[in-house]
CSV table of C-alpha atoms in Angstrom, one decimal:
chain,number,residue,atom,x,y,z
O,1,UNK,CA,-22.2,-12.4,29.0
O,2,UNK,CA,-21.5,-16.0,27.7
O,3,UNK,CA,-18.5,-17.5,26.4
O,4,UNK,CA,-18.9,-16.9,22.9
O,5,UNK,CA,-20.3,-13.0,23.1
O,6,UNK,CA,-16.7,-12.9,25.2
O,7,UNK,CA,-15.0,-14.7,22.2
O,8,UNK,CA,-16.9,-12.3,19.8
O,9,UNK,CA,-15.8,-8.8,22.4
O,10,UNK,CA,-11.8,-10.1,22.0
O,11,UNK,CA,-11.7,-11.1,18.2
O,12,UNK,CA,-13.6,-7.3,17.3
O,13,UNK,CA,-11.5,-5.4,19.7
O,14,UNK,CA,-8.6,-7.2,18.6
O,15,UNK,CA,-9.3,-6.4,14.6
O,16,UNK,CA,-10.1,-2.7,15.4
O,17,UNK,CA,-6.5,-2.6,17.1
O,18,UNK,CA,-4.7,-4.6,14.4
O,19,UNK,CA,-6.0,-2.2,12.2
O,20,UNK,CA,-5.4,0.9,14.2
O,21,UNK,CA,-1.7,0.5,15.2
O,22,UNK,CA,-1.0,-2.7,13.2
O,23,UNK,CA,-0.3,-6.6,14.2
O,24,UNK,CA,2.7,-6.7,15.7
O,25,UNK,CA,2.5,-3.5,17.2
O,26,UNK,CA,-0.5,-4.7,19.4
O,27,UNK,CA,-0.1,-7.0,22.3
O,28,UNK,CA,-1.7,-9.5,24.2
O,29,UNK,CA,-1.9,-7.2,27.3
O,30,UNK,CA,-3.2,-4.4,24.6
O,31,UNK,CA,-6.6,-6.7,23.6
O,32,UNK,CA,-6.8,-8.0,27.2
O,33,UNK,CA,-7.0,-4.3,28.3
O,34,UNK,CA,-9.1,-3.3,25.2
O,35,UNK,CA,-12.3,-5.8,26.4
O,36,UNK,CA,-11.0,-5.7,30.1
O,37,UNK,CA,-10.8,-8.9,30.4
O,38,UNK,CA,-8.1,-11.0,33.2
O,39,UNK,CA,-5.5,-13.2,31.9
O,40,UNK,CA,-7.1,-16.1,32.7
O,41,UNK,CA,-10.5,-15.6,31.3
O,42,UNK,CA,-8.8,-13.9,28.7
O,43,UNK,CA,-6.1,-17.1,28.0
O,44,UNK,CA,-9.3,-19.4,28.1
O,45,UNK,CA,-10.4,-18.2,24.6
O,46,UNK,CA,-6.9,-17.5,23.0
O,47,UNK,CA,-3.6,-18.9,23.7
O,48,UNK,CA,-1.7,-16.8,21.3
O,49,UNK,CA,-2.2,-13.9,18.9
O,50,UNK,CA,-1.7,-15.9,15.9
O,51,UNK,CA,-4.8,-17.6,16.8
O,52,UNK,CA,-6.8,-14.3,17.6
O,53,UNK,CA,-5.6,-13.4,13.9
O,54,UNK,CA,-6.8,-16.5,12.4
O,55,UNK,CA,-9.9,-15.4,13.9
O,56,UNK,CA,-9.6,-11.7,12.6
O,57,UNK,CA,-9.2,-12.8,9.3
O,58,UNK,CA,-11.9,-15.3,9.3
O,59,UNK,CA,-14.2,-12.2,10.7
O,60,UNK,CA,-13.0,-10.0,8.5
O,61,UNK,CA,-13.8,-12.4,5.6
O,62,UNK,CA,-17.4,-12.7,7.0
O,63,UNK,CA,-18.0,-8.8,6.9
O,64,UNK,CA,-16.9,-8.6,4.0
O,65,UNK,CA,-19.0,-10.9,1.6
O,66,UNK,CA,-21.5,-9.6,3.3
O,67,UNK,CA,-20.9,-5.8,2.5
O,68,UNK,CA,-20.5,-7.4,-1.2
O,69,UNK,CA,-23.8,-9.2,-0.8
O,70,UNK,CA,-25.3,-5.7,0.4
O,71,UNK,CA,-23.7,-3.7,-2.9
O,72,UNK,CA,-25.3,-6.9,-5.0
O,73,UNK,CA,-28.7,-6.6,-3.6
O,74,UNK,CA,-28.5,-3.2,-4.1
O,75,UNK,CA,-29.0,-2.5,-7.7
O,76,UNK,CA,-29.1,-5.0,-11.0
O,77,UNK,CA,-26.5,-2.3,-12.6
O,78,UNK,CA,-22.5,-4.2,-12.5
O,79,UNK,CA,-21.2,-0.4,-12.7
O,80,UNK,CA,-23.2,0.8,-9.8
O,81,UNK,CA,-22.2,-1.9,-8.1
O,82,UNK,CA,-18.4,-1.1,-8.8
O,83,UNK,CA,-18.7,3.2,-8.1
O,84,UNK,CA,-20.2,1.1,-4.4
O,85,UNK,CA,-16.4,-0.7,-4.1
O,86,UNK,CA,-14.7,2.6,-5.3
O,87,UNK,CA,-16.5,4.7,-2.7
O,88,UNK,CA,-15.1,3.1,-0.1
O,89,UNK,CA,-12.1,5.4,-0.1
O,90,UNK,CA,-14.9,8.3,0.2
O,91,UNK,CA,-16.9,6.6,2.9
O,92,UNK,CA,-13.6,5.6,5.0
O,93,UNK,CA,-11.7,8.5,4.2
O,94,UNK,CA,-10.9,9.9,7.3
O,95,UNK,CA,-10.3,5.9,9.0
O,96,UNK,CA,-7.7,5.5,5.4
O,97,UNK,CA,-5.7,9.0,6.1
O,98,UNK,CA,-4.8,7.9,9.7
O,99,UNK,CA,-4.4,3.9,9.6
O,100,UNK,CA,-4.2,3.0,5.3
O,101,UNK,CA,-6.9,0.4,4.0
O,102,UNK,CA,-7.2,-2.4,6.5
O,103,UNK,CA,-6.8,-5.6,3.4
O,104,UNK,CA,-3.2,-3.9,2.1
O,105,UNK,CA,-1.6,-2.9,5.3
O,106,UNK,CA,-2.7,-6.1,7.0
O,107,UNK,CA,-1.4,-8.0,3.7
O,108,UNK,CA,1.7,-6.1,3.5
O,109,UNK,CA,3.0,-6.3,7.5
O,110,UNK,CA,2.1,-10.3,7.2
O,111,UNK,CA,4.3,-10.4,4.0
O,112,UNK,CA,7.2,-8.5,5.7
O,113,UNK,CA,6.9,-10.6,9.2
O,114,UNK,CA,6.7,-14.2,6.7
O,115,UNK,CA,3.8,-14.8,8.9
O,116,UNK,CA,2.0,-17.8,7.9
O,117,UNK,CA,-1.3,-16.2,7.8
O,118,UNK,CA,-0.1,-14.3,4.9
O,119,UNK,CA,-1.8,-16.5,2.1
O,120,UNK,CA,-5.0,-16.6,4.4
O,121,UNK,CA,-4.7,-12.6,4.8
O,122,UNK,CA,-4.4,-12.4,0.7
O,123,UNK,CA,-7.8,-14.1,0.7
O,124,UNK,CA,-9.4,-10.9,1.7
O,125,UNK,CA,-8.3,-9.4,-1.5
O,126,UNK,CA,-9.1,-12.5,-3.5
O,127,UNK,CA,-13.0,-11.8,-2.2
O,128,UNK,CA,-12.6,-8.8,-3.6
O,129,UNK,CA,-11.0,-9.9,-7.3
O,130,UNK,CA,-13.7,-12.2,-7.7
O,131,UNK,CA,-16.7,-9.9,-6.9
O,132,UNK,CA,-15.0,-7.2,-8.9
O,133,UNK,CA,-14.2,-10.0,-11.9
O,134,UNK,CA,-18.0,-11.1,-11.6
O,135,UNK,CA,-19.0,-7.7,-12.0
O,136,UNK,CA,-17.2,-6.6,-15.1
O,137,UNK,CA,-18.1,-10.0,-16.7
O,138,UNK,CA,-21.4,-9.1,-16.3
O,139,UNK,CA,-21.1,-5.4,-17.9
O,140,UNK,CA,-20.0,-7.5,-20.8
O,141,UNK,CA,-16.3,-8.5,-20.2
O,142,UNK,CA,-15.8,-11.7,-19.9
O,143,UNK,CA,-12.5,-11.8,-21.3
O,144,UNK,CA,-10.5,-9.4,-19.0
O,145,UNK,CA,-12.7,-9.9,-15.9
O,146,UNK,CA,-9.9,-10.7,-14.0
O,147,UNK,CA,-7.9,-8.2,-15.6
O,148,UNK,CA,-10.3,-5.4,-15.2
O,149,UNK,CA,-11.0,-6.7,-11.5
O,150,UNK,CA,-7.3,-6.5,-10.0
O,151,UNK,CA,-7.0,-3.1,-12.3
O,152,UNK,CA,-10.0,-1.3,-10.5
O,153,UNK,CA,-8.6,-3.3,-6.8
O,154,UNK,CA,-5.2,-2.1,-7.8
O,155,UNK,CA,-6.1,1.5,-7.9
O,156,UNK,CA,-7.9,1.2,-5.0
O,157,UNK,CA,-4.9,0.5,-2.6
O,158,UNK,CA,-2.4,3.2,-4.3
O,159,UNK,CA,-5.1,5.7,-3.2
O,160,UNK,CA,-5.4,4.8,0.5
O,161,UNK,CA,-1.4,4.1,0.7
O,162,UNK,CA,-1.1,8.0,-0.5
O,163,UNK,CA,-3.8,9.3,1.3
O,164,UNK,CA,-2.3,7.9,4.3
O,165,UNK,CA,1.0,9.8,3.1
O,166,UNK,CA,-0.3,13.1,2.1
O,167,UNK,CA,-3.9,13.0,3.7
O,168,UNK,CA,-5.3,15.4,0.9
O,169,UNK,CA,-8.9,14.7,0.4
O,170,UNK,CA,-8.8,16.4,-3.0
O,171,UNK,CA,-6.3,14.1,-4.3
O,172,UNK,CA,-9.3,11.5,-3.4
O,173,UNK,CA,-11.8,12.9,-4.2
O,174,UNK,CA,-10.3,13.3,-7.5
O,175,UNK,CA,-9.2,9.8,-8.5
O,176,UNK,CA,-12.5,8.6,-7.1
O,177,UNK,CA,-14.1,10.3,-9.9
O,178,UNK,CA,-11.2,9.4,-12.4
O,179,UNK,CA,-11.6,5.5,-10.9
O,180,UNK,CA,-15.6,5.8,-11.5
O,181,UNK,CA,-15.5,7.7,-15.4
O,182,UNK,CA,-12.8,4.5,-16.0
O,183,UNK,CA,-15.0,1.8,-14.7
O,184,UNK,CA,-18.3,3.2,-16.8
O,185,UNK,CA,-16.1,3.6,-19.9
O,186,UNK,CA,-15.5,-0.5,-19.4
O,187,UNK,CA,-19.1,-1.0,-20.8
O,188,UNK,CA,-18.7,-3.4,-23.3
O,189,UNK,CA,-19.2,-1.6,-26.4
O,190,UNK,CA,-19.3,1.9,-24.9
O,191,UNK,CA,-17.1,3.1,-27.6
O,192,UNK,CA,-14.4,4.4,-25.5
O,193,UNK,CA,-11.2,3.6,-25.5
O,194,UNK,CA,-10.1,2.0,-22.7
O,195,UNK,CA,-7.1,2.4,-20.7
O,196,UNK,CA,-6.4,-1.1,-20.0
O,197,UNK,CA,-7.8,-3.0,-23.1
O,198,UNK,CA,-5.8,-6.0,-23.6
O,199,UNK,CA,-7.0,-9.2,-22.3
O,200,UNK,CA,-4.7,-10.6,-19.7
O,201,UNK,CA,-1.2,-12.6,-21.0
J,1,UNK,CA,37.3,0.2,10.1
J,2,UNK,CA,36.3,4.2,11.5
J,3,UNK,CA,33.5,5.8,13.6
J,4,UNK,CA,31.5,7.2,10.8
J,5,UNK,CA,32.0,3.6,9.0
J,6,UNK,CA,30.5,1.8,11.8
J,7,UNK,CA,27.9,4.2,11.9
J,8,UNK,CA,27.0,3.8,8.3
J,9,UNK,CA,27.3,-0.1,8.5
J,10,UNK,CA,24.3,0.6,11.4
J,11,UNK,CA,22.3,2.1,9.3
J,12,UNK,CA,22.5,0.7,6.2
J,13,UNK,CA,21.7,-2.8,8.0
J,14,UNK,CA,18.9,-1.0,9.8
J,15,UNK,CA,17.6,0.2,6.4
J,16,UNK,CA,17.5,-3.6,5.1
J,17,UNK,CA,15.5,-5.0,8.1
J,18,UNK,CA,13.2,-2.2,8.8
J,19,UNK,CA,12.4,-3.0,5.0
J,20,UNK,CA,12.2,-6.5,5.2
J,21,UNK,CA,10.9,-7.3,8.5
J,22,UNK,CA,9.2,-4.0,9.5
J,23,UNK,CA,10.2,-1.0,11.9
J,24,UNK,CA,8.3,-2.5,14.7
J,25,UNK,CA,9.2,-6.0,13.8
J,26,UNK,CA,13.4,-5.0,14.2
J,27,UNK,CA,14.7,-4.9,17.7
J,28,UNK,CA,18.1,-3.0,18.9
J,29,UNK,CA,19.5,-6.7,19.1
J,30,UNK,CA,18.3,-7.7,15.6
J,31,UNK,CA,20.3,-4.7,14.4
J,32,UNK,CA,22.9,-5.2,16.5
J,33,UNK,CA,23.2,-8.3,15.5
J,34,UNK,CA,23.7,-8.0,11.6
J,35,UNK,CA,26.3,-5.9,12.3
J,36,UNK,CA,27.9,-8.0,14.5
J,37,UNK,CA,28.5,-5.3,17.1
J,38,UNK,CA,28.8,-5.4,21.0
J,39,UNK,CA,25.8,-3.4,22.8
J,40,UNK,CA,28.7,-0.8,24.4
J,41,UNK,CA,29.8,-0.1,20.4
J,42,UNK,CA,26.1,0.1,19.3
J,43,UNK,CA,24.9,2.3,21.7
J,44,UNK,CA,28.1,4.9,21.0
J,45,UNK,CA,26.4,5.6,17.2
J,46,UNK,CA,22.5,5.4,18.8
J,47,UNK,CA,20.5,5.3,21.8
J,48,UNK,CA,17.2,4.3,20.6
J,49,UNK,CA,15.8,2.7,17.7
J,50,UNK,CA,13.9,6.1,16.8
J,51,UNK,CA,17.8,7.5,16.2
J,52,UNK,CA,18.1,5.1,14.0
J,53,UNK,CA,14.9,5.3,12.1
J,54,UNK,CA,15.8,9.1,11.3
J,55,UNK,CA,19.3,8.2,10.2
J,56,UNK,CA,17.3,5.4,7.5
J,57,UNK,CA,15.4,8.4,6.6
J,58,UNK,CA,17.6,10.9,6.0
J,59,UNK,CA,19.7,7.8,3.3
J,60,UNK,CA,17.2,7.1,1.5
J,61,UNK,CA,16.2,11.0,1.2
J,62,UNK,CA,19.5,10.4,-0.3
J,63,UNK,CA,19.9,7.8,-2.3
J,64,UNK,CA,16.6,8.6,-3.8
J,65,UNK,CA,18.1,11.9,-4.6
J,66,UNK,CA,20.8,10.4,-6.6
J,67,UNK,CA,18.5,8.2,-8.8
J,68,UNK,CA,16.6,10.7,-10.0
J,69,UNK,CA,19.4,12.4,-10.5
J,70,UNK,CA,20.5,9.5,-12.6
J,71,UNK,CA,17.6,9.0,-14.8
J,72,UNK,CA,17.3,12.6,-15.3
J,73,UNK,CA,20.7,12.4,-16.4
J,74,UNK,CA,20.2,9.7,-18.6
J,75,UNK,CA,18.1,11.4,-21.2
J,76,UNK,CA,16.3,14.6,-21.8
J,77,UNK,CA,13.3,12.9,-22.6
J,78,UNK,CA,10.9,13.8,-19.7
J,79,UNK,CA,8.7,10.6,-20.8
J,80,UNK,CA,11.8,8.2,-20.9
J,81,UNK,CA,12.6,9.8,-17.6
J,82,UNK,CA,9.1,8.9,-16.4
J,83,UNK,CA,9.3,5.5,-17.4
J,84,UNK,CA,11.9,4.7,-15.5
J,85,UNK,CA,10.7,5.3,-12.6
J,86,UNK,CA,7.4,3.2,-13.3
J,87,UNK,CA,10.4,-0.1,-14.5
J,88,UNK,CA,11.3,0.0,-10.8
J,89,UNK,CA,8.4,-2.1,-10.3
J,90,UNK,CA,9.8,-4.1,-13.0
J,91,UNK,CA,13.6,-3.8,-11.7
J,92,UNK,CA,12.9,-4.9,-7.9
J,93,UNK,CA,9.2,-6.8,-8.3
J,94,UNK,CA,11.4,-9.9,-6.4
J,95,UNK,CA,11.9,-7.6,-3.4
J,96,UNK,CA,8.5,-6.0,-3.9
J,97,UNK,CA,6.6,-9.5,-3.8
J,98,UNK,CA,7.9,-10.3,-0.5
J,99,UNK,CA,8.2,-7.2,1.4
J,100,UNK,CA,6.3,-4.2,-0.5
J,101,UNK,CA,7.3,-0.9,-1.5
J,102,UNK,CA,10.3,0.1,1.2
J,103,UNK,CA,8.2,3.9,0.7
J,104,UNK,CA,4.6,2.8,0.8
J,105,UNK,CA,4.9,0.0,3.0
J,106,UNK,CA,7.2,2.1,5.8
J,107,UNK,CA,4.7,5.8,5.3
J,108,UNK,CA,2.0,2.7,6.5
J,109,UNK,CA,3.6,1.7,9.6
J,110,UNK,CA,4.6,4.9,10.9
J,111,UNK,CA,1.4,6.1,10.3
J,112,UNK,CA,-0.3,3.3,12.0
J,113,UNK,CA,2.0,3.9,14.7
J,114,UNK,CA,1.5,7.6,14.8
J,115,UNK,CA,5.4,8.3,14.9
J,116,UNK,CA,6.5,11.3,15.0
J,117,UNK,CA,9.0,10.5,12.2
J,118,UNK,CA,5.8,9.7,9.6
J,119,UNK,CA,5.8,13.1,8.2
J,120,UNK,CA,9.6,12.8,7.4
J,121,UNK,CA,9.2,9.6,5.6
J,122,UNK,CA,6.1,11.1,3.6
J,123,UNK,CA,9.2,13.4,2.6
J,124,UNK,CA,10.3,10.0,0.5
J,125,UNK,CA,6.8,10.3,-1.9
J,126,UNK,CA,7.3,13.9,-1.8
J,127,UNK,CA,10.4,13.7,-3.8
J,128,UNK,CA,9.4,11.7,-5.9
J,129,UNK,CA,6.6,13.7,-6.4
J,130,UNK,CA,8.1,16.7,-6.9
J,131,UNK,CA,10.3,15.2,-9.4
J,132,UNK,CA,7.7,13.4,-11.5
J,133,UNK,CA,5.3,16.5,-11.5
J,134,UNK,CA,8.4,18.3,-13.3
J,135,UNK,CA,9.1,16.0,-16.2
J,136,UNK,CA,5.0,16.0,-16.4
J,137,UNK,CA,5.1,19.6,-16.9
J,138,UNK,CA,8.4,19.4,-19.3
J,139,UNK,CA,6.2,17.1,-21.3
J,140,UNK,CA,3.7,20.4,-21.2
J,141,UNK,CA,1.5,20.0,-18.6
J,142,UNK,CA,2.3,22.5,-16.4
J,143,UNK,CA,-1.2,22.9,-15.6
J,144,UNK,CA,-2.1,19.6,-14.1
J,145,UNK,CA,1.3,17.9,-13.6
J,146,UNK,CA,1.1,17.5,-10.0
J,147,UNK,CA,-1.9,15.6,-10.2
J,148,UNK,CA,-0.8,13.7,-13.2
J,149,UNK,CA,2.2,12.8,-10.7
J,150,UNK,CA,0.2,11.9,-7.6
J,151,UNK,CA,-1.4,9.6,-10.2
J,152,UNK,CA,1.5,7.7,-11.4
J,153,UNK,CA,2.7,7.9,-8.0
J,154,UNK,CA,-0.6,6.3,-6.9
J,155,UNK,CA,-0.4,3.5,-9.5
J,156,UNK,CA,2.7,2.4,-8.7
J,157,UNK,CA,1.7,2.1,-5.2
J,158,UNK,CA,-1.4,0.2,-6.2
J,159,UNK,CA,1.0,-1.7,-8.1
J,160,UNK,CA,3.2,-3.0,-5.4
J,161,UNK,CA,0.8,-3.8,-3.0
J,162,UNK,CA,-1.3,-6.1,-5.2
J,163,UNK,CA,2.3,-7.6,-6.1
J,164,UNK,CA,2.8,-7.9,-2.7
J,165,UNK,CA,-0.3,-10.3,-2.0
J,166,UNK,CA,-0.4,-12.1,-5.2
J,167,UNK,CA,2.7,-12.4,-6.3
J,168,UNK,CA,1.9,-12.1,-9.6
J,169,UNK,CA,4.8,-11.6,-12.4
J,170,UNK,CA,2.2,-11.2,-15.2
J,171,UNK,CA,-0.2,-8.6,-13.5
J,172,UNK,CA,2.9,-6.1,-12.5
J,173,UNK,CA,4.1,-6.5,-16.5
J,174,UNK,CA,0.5,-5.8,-17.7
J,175,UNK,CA,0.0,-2.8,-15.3
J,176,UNK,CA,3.8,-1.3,-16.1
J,177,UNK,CA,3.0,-1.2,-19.6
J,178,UNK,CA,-0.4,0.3,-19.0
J,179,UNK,CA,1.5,2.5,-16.9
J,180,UNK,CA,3.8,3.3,-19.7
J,181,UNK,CA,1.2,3.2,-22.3
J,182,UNK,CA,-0.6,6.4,-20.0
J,183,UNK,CA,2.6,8.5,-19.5
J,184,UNK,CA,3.2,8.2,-23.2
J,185,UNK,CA,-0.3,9.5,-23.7
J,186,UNK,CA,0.4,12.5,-21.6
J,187,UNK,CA,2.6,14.1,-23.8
J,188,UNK,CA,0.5,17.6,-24.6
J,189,UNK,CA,-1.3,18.0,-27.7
J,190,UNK,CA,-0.7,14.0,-28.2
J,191,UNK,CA,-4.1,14.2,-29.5
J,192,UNK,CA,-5.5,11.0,-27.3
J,193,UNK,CA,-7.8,10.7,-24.7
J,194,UNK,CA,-6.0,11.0,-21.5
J,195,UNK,CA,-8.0,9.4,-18.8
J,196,UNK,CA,-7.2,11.8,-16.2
J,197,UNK,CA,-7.4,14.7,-17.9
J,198,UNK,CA,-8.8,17.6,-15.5
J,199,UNK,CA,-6.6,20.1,-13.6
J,200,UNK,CA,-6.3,19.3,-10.1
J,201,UNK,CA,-9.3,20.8,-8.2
């Protein structure tokens, strides 16, 4: 295997672990042993962990527009394309009870440690914001996009923080479908009242 | 100063940094440290740092306790009640931009970590579930106020960890009094639409 597909081994082993037990929790020696590598080959690609989380991020980043791109392609409908965000916590359900949602915890330790990667962690949600903001424009809401975006984005992480705490797949199951009813009712003009419908201050 | 004040000093320091830096983040030393306390002294009150983390625990068990205690003692309005627990976003959003929910974000990292104390942290939401679930069924809900708690619960999670990334004072006031807005609208035979309006499953 060349250089790169050994580069590419490290950075996906390394974002599986900093997901699974968290960022400072996993060492060096931990990713080394993951893709069982030697120090020295392993040293040649990465001299520290902050640099194998620069390039977790920057993969994670990549994965991700293209999972939006996927849910884009998908269907012409912005709400279909917004049950396909909510459904995450359906599809990852069993990956959310045991280790959270991979954006907020990561976001959250990096905050705690003042790591510098924080604002480029942060980003991963902003991908989010702005697909989710592009979406609701399109179902006719230009004015509280954004609003509506970190709304929907905002629900999403309360569910995976307390299905992580209470693992109870009725709970999500249930605000799932209360998340989904809520973004259809943002139709513009739907003629439902909606919970959150004052444009941004 | 006495054994059991020494003790408490500890923890309460312990409390702080496993909050602001993490529980993996804070060494013995860090703790230590803050407390200005010589390794023979610190290791009288706890031998490992897993001592200690049950000793932060059992606290805030306590002082969590005592403010619901104190808001339920501040007015018999179960709705008044519930809103202040949703202004605690409002009352500490300095401390929740930089290091999260101390519940959320600590219920994360155990979990990550598979600790054996995780379940005893979860205890933290579960008192505040418990409590919230009762002024939802004072308001006369009986029926679903469990799951109208698990979703206030869930919002202000949501809440925090947006905060949290994007440290953004106007989202966490336009959320709060969305938040406050749907509690209101909870009240039983209020004659709105509540948006989550089905008994749990």
């Amino acid at each position: 295997m060349g250089a790169a597909g050994t580069r590419q081994r490290i950075v996906e082993a390394a974002d599986r672990l900093f997901y699974e037990q968290g960022f400072e929790a996993t060492s060096f020696a931990d990713i080394a042993a993951a893709v069982r590598l030697s120090r020295g080959n392993f040293y040649y690609h990465f001299k520290t962990k902050d640099e194998i989380l620069d390039a977790v991020i920057a993969l994670r980043l990549i994965n991700t527009a293209r999972m939006l791109e996927a849910w884009e392609a998908g269907t012409d409908d912005p709400a279909e394309r917004i049950r396909s965000f909510i459904h995450i916590l359906v599809m990852n359900r069993a990956k959310i009870m045991q280790h959270g949602c991979p954006v907020g915890t990561l976001c959250n330790e990096l905050s705690k440690l003042d790591h510098v990667a924080k604002e480029d962690a942060a980003k991963l949600f902003a991908l989010f914001r702005g697909w989710l903001a592009r979406q609701f424009a399109a179902l006719g809401r230009d004015a509280d996009a954004d609003a509506l975006a970190m709304h929907i984005l905002m629900r999403s992480q309360g569910v995976a923080t307390l299905a992580t705490a209470f693992r109870d797949d009725a709970f999500i199951q249930r605000e799932v479908e209360d998340m989904c009813a809520w973004a259809e009712a943002q139709r513009s003009g739907a003629g439902r009242r909606a919970p959150l419908s004052s444009p941004p201050p």
